[in-house]
Short mmCIF file of C-alpha atoms and ligand atoms in Angstrom, two decimals:
data_model
loop_
_atom_site.label_atom_id
_atom_site.label_comp_id
_atom_site.label_asym_id
_atom_site.label_seq_id
_atom_site.Cartn_x
_atom_site.Cartn_y
_atom_site.Cartn_z
CA UNK A 1 4.49 -17.91 -6.24
CA UNK A 2 6.27 -21.13 -6.91
CA UNK A 3 7.17 -20.19 -10.45
CA UNK A 4 10.80 -19.20 -10.68
CA UNK A 5 10.27 -16.46 -13.21
CA UNK A 6 11.41 -13.01 -12.19
CA UNK A 7 8.54 -10.60 -12.25
CA UNK A 8 8.60 -6.81 -12.21
CA UNK A 9 6.55 -6.75 -9.00
CA UNK A 10 5.99 -9.49 -6.41
CA UNK A 11 2.60 -11.15 -6.63
CA UNK A 12 -0.31 -9.14 -5.19
CA UNK A 13 -1.59 -11.28 -2.33
CA UNK A 14 -3.28 -8.84 0.04
CA UNK A 15 -6.21 -6.47 -0.14
CA UNK A 16 -3.90 -3.46 -0.13
CA UNK A 17 -1.28 -4.66 -2.61
CA UNK A 18 -3.05 -3.32 -5.71
CA UNK A 19 -3.51 0.13 -4.15
CA UNK A 20 0.15 0.35 -3.18
CA UNK A 21 1.24 -0.73 -6.66
CA UNK A 22 -1.01 1.85 -8.34
CA UNK A 23 0.57 4.66 -6.34
CA UNK A 24 4.04 3.31 -7.04
CA UNK A 25 3.30 3.08 -10.75
CA UNK A 26 1.97 6.65 -10.71
CA UNK A 27 5.21 7.85 -9.07
CA UNK A 28 7.30 6.01 -11.65
CA UNK A 29 5.29 7.46 -14.54
CA UNK A 30 5.41 11.02 -13.17
CA UNK A 31 9.18 10.70 -12.63
CA UNK A 32 9.69 9.26 -16.10
CA UNK A 33 7.58 12.00 -17.70
CA UNK A 34 9.50 14.85 -16.06
CA UNK A 35 12.89 13.20 -16.57
CA UNK A 36 12.20 12.91 -20.31
CA UNK A 37 10.69 16.40 -20.48
CA UNK A 38 13.66 18.02 -18.75
CA UNK A 39 16.27 16.03 -20.66
CA UNK A 40 14.48 16.83 -23.92
CA UNK A 41 14.31 20.56 -23.15
CA UNK A 42 18.00 20.67 -22.20
CA UNK A 43 18.96 19.22 -25.56
CA UNK A 44 16.47 21.39 -27.47
CA UNK A 45 17.58 24.62 -25.79
CA UNK A 46 21.27 23.73 -26.11
CA UNK A 47 20.81 23.46 -29.81
CA UNK A 48 18.42 26.35 -30.27
CA UNK A 49 20.35 28.89 -28.20
CA UNK A 50 23.85 27.76 -29.08
CA UNK A 51 26.43 30.47 -29.62
CA UNK A 52 26.64 31.05 -33.34
CA UNK A 53 29.56 33.53 -33.52
CA UNK A 54 32.11 35.17 -31.27
CA UNK A 55 30.05 38.36 -31.34
CA UNK A 56 26.91 36.54 -30.21
CA UNK A 57 25.84 37.89 -26.79
CA UNK A 58 22.84 36.58 -24.85
CA UNK A 59 19.94 38.94 -24.22
CA UNK A 60 19.33 39.20 -20.46
CA UNK A 61 15.88 37.97 -19.46
CA UNK A 62 13.96 39.82 -16.72
CA UNK A 63 11.15 37.84 -15.19
CA UNK A 64 8.35 35.82 -16.68
CA UNK A 65 5.53 35.82 -14.16
CA UNK A 66 3.19 33.52 -16.04
CA UNK A 67 5.95 30.96 -16.55
CA UNK A 68 6.98 31.07 -12.89
CA UNK A 69 3.42 30.64 -11.66
CA UNK A 70 2.93 27.74 -14.05
CA UNK A 71 6.01 25.84 -12.97
CA UNK A 72 5.11 26.40 -9.32
CA UNK A 73 1.42 25.57 -9.40
CA UNK A 74 1.59 22.42 -11.54
CA UNK A 75 4.24 20.65 -9.40
CA UNK A 76 2.39 21.78 -6.27
CA UNK A 77 -0.80 20.18 -7.57
CA UNK A 78 1.02 16.95 -8.45
CA UNK A 79 2.74 16.84 -5.04
CA UNK A 80 -0.60 17.32 -3.30
CA UNK A 81 -2.11 14.43 -5.27
CA UNK A 82 0.83 12.22 -4.22
CA UNK A 83 0.49 13.43 -0.62
CA UNK A 84 -3.25 12.80 -0.36
CA UNK A 85 -3.02 9.43 -2.10
CA UNK A 86 -0.07 8.28 0.01
CA UNK A 87 -1.62 9.53 3.25
CA UNK A 88 -4.83 7.68 2.49
CA UNK A 89 -2.94 4.41 1.98
CA UNK A 90 -0.85 5.10 5.08
CA UNK A 91 -3.95 5.60 7.21
CA UNK A 92 -5.49 2.41 5.88
CA UNK A 93 -2.31 0.46 6.56
CA UNK A 94 -1.81 1.84 10.04
CA UNK A 95 -5.31 1.21 11.36
CA UNK A 96 -6.11 -2.46 11.86
CA UNK A 97 -9.85 -3.13 11.43
CA UNK A 98 -11.68 -3.91 14.68
CA UNK A 99 -12.58 -7.42 13.54
CA UNK A 100 -8.94 -8.43 12.97
CA UNK A 101 -7.62 -11.77 14.12
CA UNK A 102 -4.78 -10.97 16.52
CA UNK A 103 -1.39 -12.66 16.44
CA UNK A 104 1.74 -11.83 18.45
CA UNK A 105 5.17 -11.75 16.83
CA UNK A 106 8.51 -11.43 18.61
CA UNK A 107 11.69 -10.80 16.67
CA UNK A 108 15.12 -11.73 17.97
CA UNK A 109 18.54 -12.28 16.44
CA UNK A 110 17.79 -14.06 14.15
CA UNK A 111 14.32 -15.53 14.09
CA UNK A 112 10.62 -14.75 14.21
CA UNK A 113 8.57 -16.22 17.05
CA UNK A 114 4.81 -16.30 16.60
CA UNK A 115 2.04 -16.87 19.16
CA UNK A 116 -1.59 -17.43 18.20
CA UNK A 117 -4.46 -16.61 20.58
CA UNK A 118 -5.39 -20.28 20.69
CA UNK A 119 -1.94 -21.07 22.03
CA UNK A 120 -0.16 -22.37 18.93
CA UNK A 121 3.39 -21.17 18.60
CA UNK A 122 5.67 -21.30 15.60
CA UNK A 123 9.10 -20.11 14.56
CA UNK A 124 9.84 -18.50 11.20
CA UNK A 125 6.40 -19.56 10.01
CA UNK A 126 3.05 -17.86 10.13
CA UNK A 127 -0.13 -19.78 9.33
CA UNK A 128 -3.21 -17.67 8.63
CA UNK A 129 -6.60 -18.11 6.95
CA UNK A 130 -7.30 -16.42 3.62
CA UNK A 131 -9.80 -13.56 3.45
CA UNK A 132 -9.48 -12.61 7.10
CA UNK A 133 -8.09 -9.37 8.51
CA UNK A 134 -4.93 -10.23 10.42
CA UNK A 135 -3.37 -7.90 12.98
CA UNK A 136 0.16 -8.58 14.13
CA UNK A 137 1.43 -7.02 17.35
CA UNK A 138 5.19 -6.99 17.14
CA UNK A 139 8.07 -6.47 19.50
CA UNK A 140 11.75 -7.37 19.69
CA UNK A 141 13.89 -9.02 22.33
CA UNK A 142 17.09 -7.30 21.25
CA UNK A 143 17.60 -4.89 18.35
CA UNK A 144 15.35 -3.30 15.74
CA UNK A 145 14.02 -5.72 13.14
CA UNK A 146 11.35 -5.20 10.49
CA UNK A 147 8.61 -7.62 9.51
CA UNK A 148 8.13 -7.51 5.76
CA UNK A 149 6.00 -9.61 3.42
CA UNK A 150 6.52 -8.25 -0.11
CA UNK A 151 3.42 -10.00 -1.52
CA UNK A 152 1.27 -8.18 1.07
CA UNK A 153 3.02 -4.80 0.50
CA UNK A 154 3.17 -4.22 4.25
CA UNK A 155 6.08 -3.85 6.60
CA UNK A 156 6.55 -2.61 10.14
CA UNK A 157 9.55 -1.94 12.33
CA UNK A 158 9.89 -4.36 15.24
CA UNK A 159 11.32 -2.33 18.08
CA UNK A 160 12.58 -3.48 21.49
CA UNK A 161 10.54 -2.10 24.36
CA UNK A 162 7.60 -1.18 22.21
CA UNK A 163 4.58 -2.75 20.53
CA UNK A 164 4.01 -1.93 16.91
CA UNK A 165 1.22 -3.29 14.72
CA UNK A 166 0.90 -4.41 11.14
CA UNK A 167 -2.24 -5.68 9.45
CA UNK A 168 -3.24 -7.19 6.13
CA UNK A 169 -5.97 -9.25 4.56
CA UNK A 170 -4.51 -12.06 2.48
CA UNK A 171 -6.51 -12.59 -0.69
CA UNK A 172 -4.85 -15.74 -2.07
CA UNK A 173 -3.80 -19.00 -0.53
CA UNK A 174 -0.15 -19.89 -0.89
CA UNK A 175 3.27 -19.57 0.62
CA UNK A 176 4.85 -16.14 0.84
CA UNK A 177 8.24 -14.91 1.94
CA UNK A 178 8.87 -13.15 5.26
CA UNK A 179 11.91 -10.89 5.26
CA UNK A 180 13.58 -8.93 8.00
CA UNK A 181 13.86 -5.51 6.40
CA UNK A 182 16.12 -3.80 8.94
CA UNK A 183 19.81 -4.60 9.21
CA UNK A 184 20.08 -6.37 12.58
CA UNK A 185 23.48 -8.03 12.67
CA UNK A 186 25.51 -10.82 11.10
CA UNK A 187 22.66 -13.11 10.11
CA UNK A 188 20.17 -10.41 9.16
CA UNK A 189 19.86 -11.85 5.66
CA UNK A 190 19.00 -15.24 7.15
CA UNK A 191 16.18 -13.86 9.29
CA UNK A 192 13.53 -15.09 6.91
CA UNK A 193 10.43 -17.21 7.08
CA UNK A 194 7.22 -18.12 5.32
CA UNK A 195 3.59 -17.10 5.59
CA UNK A 196 1.19 -19.92 4.79
CA UNK A 197 -2.18 -18.55 3.71
CA UNK A 198 -4.68 -21.39 4.03
CA UNK A 199 -8.32 -22.10 3.33
CA UNK A 200 -10.31 -21.49 6.54
CA UNK A 201 -11.04 -25.20 6.96
CA UNK A 202 -7.35 -26.07 6.55
CA UNK A 203 -6.45 -23.37 9.02
CA UNK A 204 -8.95 -24.75 11.55
CA UNK A 205 -7.39 -28.17 11.04
CA UNK A 206 -3.91 -26.72 11.52
CA UNK A 207 -5.02 -25.08 14.77
CA UNK A 208 -6.33 -28.35 16.21
CA UNK A 209 -3.22 -30.26 15.15
CA UNK A 210 -0.89 -27.75 16.76
CA UNK A 211 -0.95 -29.53 20.10
CA UNK A 212 -1.04 -26.25 21.98
CA UNK A 213 -1.12 -26.44 25.75
CA UNK A 214 -3.86 -23.94 26.48
CA UNK A 215 -4.66 -20.58 24.95
CA UNK A 216 -2.46 -17.54 25.40
CA UNK A 217 -4.72 -16.14 28.09
CA UNK A 218 -4.72 -19.46 29.96
CA UNK A 219 -0.94 -19.50 29.93
CA UNK A 220 -0.97 -15.90 31.01
CA UNK A 221 -3.19 -16.85 33.92
CA UNK A 222 -0.77 -19.61 34.93
CA UNK A 223 2.08 -17.11 34.83
CA UNK A 224 -0.01 -14.67 36.83
CA UNK A 225 -0.11 -17.23 39.64
CA UNK A 226 3.45 -18.52 39.23
CA UNK A 227 4.95 -15.05 39.48
CA UNK A 228 2.81 -14.26 42.49
CA UNK A 229 0.98 -11.36 40.83
CA UNK A 230 -2.27 -12.77 42.21
CA UNK A 231 -1.28 -12.14 45.85
CA UNK A 232 -1.41 -8.37 45.37
CA UNK A 233 -3.68 -7.94 42.35
CA UNK A 234 -6.67 -9.72 43.86
CA UNK A 235 -9.77 -10.03 41.77
CA UNK A 236 -12.05 -8.58 44.46
CA UNK A 237 -9.97 -5.39 44.70
CA UNK A 238 -8.98 -6.02 48.34
CA UNK A 239 -5.30 -6.59 47.51
CA UNK A 240 -2.55 -4.04 48.07
CA UNK A 241 -2.52 -3.34 44.34
CA UNK A 242 -5.29 -2.34 41.94
CA UNK A 243 -7.45 -5.15 40.64
CA UNK A 244 -6.96 -5.99 37.00
CA UNK A 245 -10.52 -7.14 36.39
CA UNK A 246 -12.25 -4.95 33.83
CA UNK A 247 -9.08 -2.94 33.34
CA UNK A 248 -8.06 -3.58 29.74
CA UNK A 249 -8.68 -0.72 27.32
CA UNK A 250 -9.98 1.55 30.05
CA UNK A 251 -8.55 4.93 31.13
CA UNK A 252 -6.53 4.74 34.35
CA UNK A 253 -5.80 7.67 36.63
CA UNK A 254 -2.17 7.70 37.66
CA UNK A 255 -0.16 10.02 39.86
CA UNK A 256 -0.30 13.77 39.35
CA UNK A 257 -3.79 13.50 37.89
CA UNK A 258 -2.61 12.08 34.59
CA UNK A 259 -4.77 9.57 32.76
CA UNK A 260 -3.40 6.76 30.60
CA UNK A 261 -5.12 4.11 28.54
CA UNK A 262 -4.68 0.55 29.83
CA UNK A 263 -3.53 -0.93 26.55
CA UNK A 264 -0.96 -3.66 25.87
CA UNK A 265 1.96 -1.20 26.07
CA UNK A 266 0.80 0.06 29.46
CA UNK A 267 0.45 -3.49 30.83
CA UNK A 268 3.90 -4.40 29.52
CA UNK A 269 5.47 -1.28 30.99
CA UNK A 270 3.79 -1.91 34.35
CA UNK A 271 5.23 -5.45 34.47
CA UNK A 272 8.78 -4.50 33.51
CA UNK A 273 8.97 -0.92 34.81
CA UNK A 274 6.39 -0.82 37.59
CA UNK A 275 7.55 2.55 38.90
CA UNK A 276 6.91 4.31 35.61
CA UNK A 277 3.19 4.87 36.13
CA UNK A 278 1.76 4.42 39.63
CA UNK A 279 -2.02 4.19 39.83
CA UNK A 280 -3.41 7.09 41.84
CA UNK A 281 -3.96 6.15 45.48
CA UNK A 282 -1.51 3.21 45.50
CA UNK A 283 2.02 2.85 46.85
CA UNK A 284 4.96 2.12 44.51
CA UNK A 285 5.55 -1.32 46.05
CA UNK A 286 5.57 -3.50 42.96
CA UNK A 287 8.95 -5.06 42.08
CA UNK A 288 10.09 -5.26 38.49
CA UNK A 289 9.70 -8.54 36.64
CA UNK A 290 12.57 -7.90 34.24
CA UNK A 291 14.53 -11.10 33.77
CA UNK A 292 11.75 -13.21 35.27
CA UNK A 293 9.40 -13.13 32.33
CA UNK A 294 10.14 -13.27 28.61
CA UNK A 295 8.58 -11.01 26.00
CA UNK A 296 6.34 -13.92 25.07
CA UNK A 297 5.39 -14.35 28.72
CA UNK A 298 4.50 -10.66 28.87
CA UNK A 299 2.31 -11.13 25.80
CA UNK A 300 0.52 -14.01 27.54
CA UNK A 301 0.02 -11.85 30.63
CA UNK A 302 -1.40 -9.09 28.42
CA UNK A 303 -3.83 -11.61 26.92
CA UNK A 304 -4.80 -12.74 30.41
CA UNK A 305 -5.50 -9.18 31.52
CA UNK A 306 -7.45 -8.70 28.29
CA UNK A 307 -9.47 -11.84 29.02
CA UNK A 308 -10.59 -10.50 32.41
CA UNK A 309 -11.12 -7.05 30.95
CA UNK A 310 -14.44 -5.45 30.21
CA UNK A 311 -16.55 -7.29 27.71
CA UNK A 312 -15.32 -6.47 24.26
CA UNK A 313 -18.08 -5.25 22.00
CA UNK A 314 -16.02 -5.38 18.83
CA UNK A 315 -15.80 -9.14 18.90
CA UNK A 316 -12.02 -9.06 18.57
CA UNK A 317 -10.10 -10.55 21.46
CA UNK A 318 -13.22 -11.51 23.38
CA UNK A 319 -12.83 -12.49 27.03
CA UNK A 320 -12.06 -15.92 28.35
CA UNK A 321 -13.78 -17.13 31.52
CA UNK A 322 -11.48 -17.48 34.45
CA UNK A 323 -11.96 -19.36 37.72
CA UNK A 324 -9.72 -16.75 39.33
CA UNK A 325 -12.06 -13.92 38.62
CA UNK A 326 -15.66 -14.01 37.54
CA UNK A 327 -16.19 -17.65 36.76
CA UNK A 328 -19.53 -17.15 35.06
CA UNK A 329 -18.57 -14.94 32.13
CA UNK A 330 -19.35 -16.46 28.76
CA UNK A 331 -16.13 -16.73 26.83
CA UNK A 332 -15.97 -16.62 23.09
CA UNK A 333 -12.18 -16.78 23.04
CA UNK A 334 -12.42 -19.99 25.01
CA UNK A 335 -14.89 -21.41 22.54
CA UNK A 336 -12.62 -20.38 19.75
CA UNK A 337 -9.77 -22.21 21.42
CA UNK A 338 -11.62 -25.46 21.92
CA UNK A 339 -13.87 -25.40 18.90
CA UNK A 340 -11.94 -24.26 15.86
CA UNK A 341 -14.90 -24.80 13.57
CA UNK A 342 -16.43 -21.75 15.23
CA UNK A 343 -13.92 -19.53 13.44
CA UNK A 344 -15.80 -17.17 11.21
CA UNK A 345 -14.23 -15.99 8.04
CA UNK A 346 -15.76 -12.75 6.94
CA UNK A 347 -14.64 -11.69 3.51
CA UNK A 348 -15.04 -8.03 4.30
CA UNK A 349 -13.35 -5.37 6.24
CU1 CUA B 401 16.23 -8.91 11.95
CU2 CUA B 401 17.35 -7.88 10.12
#
């Protein structure tokens, strides 16, 4: 990475990089083969069928079924191979594994803001452990950006008002370039940063040295009280608004008999646009919190709601105990926050 030589491809530093490169190489070879074939045939036929005298008249050709079938079926087959191969990579890239370590990223003109579950925050830097599946949940405060790490061969649009995800498993320690890959204004080209892929022990050390003031869910809980959410959304369900305990990831019945999934996007929408989806049986009394809470604050609130959600069986984003709610729930996220040596680093997906 640090060598200054210009290579044909960026280094392959994620589990998917080799697969992406193989497909790309296949496309280049197929294109080269047909370009040469067609150019060669043009020259060959131009010479072979050149007009030899003024009296030379071409013989009209009528059909050639075998030829037409051949030049239809072969390209169709090749296209289908490209389609299936590309779709398979696309599906892999768009489905973060359940055991992924989750990190929040917010883009704004012109920087990247990162929040770790344990509470560490960084700007234009992303520290992650090697060999671990990493899932980024991305959003933007202003215009469309795009989070791109060439060495990982992954990129995702970062869209205001929406959560998108991107995942990768870094396979090598080192420092890699983050680019914004969507023109986003004057300093788009300066919206860059670095990913630091570290040994798990170094990463654990980095987490403890971050000086974070509480985990994301703890900060979310503080916001939940500061903004007064707690007065309506009471844990025992006796408030004027639905309780949020055990909500995350569950289906919710809203007006007109519709059912939505209580995911991060739904929580965000309910905070900023509370009238969009009213839970069945409740009045539309909630005010909007636009302008009172930042995108990062919303992310912390989402993590808080997640932490009081139903117990997560996948092990990702496990709940944190909360004095506000249950009090006695065992919390693996909490342990993770206070005891970084408990971080497990599976080398599988
Ligand atoms: Cu952000 Cu380009």
